[in-house]
Short mmCIF file of C-alpha atoms and ligand atoms in Angstrom, two decimals:
data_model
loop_
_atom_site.label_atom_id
_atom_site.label_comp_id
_atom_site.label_asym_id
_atom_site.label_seq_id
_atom_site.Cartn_x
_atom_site.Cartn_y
_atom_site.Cartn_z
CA UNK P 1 0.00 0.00 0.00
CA UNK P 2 2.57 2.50 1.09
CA UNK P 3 4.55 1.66 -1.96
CA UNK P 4 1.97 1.58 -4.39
CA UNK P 5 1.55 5.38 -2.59
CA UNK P 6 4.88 6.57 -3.11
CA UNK P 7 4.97 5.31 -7.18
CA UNK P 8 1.62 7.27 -7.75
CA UNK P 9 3.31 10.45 -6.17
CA UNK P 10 6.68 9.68 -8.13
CA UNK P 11 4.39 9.23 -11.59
CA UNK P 12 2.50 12.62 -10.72
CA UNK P 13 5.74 14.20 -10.00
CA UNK P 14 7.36 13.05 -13.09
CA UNK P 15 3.92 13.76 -15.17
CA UNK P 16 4.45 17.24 -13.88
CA UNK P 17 7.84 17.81 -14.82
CA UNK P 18 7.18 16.99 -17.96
CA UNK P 19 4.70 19.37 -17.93
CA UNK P 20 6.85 22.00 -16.79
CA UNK P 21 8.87 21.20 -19.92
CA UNK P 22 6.48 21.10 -22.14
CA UNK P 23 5.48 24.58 -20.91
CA UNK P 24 9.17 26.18 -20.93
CA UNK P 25 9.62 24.55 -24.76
CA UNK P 26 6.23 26.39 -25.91
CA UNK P 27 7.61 29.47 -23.73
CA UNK P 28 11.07 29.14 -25.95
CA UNK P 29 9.29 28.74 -28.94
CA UNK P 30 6.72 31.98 -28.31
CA UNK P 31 10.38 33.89 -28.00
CA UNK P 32 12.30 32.64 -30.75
CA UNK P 33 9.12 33.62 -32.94
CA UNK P 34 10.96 35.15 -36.25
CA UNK P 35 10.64 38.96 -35.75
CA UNK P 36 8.14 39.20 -38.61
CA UNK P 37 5.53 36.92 -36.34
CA UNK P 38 5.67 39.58 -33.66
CA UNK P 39 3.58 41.78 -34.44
CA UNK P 40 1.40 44.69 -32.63
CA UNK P 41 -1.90 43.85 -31.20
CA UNK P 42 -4.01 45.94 -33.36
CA UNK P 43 -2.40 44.61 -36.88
CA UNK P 44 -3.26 40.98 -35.29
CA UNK P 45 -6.78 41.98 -35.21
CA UNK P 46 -6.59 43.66 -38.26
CA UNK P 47 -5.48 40.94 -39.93
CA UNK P 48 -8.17 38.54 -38.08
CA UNK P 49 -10.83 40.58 -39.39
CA UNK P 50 -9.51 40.70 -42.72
CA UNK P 51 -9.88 36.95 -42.68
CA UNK P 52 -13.53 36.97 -43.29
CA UNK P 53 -14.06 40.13 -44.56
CA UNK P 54 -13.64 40.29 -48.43
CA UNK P 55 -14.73 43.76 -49.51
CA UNK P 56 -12.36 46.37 -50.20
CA UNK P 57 -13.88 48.67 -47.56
CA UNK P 58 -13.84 45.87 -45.00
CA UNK P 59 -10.03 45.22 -45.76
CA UNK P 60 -9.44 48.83 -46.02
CA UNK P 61 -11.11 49.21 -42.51
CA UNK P 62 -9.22 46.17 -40.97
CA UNK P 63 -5.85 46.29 -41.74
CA UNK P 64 -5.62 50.02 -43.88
CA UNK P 65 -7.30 52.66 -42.11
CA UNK P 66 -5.59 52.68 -38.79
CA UNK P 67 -2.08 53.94 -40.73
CA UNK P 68 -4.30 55.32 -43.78
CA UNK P 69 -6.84 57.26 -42.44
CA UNK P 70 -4.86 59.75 -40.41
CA UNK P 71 -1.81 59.71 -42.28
CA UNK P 72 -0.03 57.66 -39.39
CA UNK P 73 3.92 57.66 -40.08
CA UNK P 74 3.31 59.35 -43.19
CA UNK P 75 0.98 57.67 -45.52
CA UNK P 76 -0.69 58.47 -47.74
CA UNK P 77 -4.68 59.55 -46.54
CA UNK P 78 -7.51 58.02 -48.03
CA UNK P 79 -9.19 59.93 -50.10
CA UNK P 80 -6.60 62.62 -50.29
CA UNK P 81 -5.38 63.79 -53.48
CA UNK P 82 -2.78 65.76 -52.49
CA UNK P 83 -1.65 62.87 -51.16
CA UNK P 84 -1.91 60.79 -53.66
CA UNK P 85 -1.63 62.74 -56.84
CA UNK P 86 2.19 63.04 -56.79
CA UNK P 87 2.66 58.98 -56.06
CA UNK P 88 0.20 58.08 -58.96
CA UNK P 89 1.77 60.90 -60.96
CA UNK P 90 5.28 58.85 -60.92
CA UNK P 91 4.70 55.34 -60.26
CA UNK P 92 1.06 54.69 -61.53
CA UNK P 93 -1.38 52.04 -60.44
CA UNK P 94 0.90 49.64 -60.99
CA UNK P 95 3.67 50.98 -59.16
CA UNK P 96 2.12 51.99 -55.95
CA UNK P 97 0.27 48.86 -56.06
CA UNK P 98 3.84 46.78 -56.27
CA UNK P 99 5.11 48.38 -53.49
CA UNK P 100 1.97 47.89 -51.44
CA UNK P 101 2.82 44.14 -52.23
CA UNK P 102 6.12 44.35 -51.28
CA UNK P 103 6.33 46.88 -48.26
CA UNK P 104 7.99 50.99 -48.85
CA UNK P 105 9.70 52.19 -46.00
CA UNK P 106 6.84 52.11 -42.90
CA UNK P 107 4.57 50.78 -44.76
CA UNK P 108 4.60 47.19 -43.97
CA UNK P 109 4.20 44.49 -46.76
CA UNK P 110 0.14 43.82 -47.76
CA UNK P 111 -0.60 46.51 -45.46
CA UNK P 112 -0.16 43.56 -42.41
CA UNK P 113 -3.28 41.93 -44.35
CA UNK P 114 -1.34 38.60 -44.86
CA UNK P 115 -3.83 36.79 -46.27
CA UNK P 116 -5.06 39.26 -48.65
CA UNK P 117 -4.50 38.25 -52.46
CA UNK P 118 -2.92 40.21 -54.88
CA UNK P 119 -6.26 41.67 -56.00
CA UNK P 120 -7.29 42.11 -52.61
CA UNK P 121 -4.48 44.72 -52.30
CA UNK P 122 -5.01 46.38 -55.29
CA UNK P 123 -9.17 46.14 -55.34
CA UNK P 124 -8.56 48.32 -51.63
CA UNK P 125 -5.93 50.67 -53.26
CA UNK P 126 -8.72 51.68 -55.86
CA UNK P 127 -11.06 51.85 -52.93
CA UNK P 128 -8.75 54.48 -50.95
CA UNK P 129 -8.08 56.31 -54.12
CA UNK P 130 -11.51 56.34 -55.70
CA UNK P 131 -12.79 59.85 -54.36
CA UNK P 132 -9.44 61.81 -55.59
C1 LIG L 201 1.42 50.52 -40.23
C2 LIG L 201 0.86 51.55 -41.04
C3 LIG L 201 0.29 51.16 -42.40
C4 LIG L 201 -0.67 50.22 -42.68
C5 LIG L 201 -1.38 49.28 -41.71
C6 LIG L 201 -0.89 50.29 -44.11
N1 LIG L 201 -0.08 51.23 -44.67
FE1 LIG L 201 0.06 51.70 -46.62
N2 LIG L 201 1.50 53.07 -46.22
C7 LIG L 201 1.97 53.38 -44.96
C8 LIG L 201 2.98 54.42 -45.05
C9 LIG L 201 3.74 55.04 -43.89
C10 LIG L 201 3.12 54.72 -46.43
C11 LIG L 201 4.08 55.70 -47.08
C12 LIG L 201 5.35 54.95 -47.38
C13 LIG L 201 6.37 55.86 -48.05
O1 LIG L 201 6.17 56.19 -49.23
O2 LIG L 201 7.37 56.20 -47.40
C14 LIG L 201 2.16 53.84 -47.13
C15 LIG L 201 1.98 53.85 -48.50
C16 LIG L 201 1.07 53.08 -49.17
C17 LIG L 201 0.86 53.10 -50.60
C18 LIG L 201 1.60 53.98 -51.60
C19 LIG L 201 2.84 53.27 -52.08
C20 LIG L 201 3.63 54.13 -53.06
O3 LIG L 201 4.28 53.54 -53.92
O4 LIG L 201 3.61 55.36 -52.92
C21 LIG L 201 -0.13 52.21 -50.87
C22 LIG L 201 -0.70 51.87 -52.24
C23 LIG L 201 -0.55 51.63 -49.62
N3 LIG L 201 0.19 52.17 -48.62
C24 LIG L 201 -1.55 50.70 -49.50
C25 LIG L 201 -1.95 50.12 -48.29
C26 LIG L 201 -3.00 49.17 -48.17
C27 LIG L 201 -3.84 48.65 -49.33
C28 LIG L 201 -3.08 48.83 -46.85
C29 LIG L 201 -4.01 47.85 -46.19
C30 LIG L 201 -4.17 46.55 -46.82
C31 LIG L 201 -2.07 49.59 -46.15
N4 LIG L 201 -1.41 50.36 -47.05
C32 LIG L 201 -1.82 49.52 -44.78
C33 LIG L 201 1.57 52.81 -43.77
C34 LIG L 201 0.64 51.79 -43.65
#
């Protein structure tokens, strides 16, 4: 009886460090995360709600407006010819579009909408630009 005792503690006790190691490797894992992962709470939910939501205004609204709305860091306002004007003037459609793929200085790659297609991005470029 006493034996059987002392196994049952030594199994939970070894159960439990493996536990413990289990937690520390997840813990490792979570901080080894390639920098790109890491990213700031409100792009994560951007790019949640961008997910499901398909329309150009809904992906604009997710993952766009939060930089594009107020001209955060510098871009370039919804809406805003003056801001716009001299981009589309050199680089067209096209160009802006490209570097909306790939990322321009603070302007992070997709927007942070990682799941958007190609289209997406551009569909929600003609969307910001459509009232200049
Ligand atoms: C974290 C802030 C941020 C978010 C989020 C963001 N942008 Fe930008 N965007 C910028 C900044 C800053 C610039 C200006 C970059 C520069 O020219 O130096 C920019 C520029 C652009 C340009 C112009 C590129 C050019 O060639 O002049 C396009 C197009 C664009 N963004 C599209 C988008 C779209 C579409 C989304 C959403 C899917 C998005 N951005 C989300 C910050 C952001």
């Amino acid at each position: 009886m006493k034996v059987k005792a002392l196994i049952a503690m030594a199994v939970s006790l070894g159960l439990s460090a493996a536990h413990a190691q289990e937690m520390s490797d997840e813990a490792i894992k979570e901080r080894t995360k390639p920098y790109g992962e890491l990213n700031v709470a409100g792009a994560q939910t951007a790019a949640a709600t961008t997910a499901k939501a398909r329309t150009p205004e809904e992906i604009f609204n997710g993952a766009c407006a939060m930089c594009h709305a107020s001209g955060l860091m510098g871009a370039p306002r919804a809406n805003n010819a003056a801001d716009w004007q001299p981009r589309l003037d050199e680089r067209g459609l096209d160009g802006v579009w490209q570097n909306a793929l790939n990322g321009i200085n603070a302007m992070p790659p997709r927007g942070t909408c990682t799941d958007c297609s190609d289209d997406d991005i551009k569909a929600t470029i003609e969307y910001m630009i459509e009232g200049i």
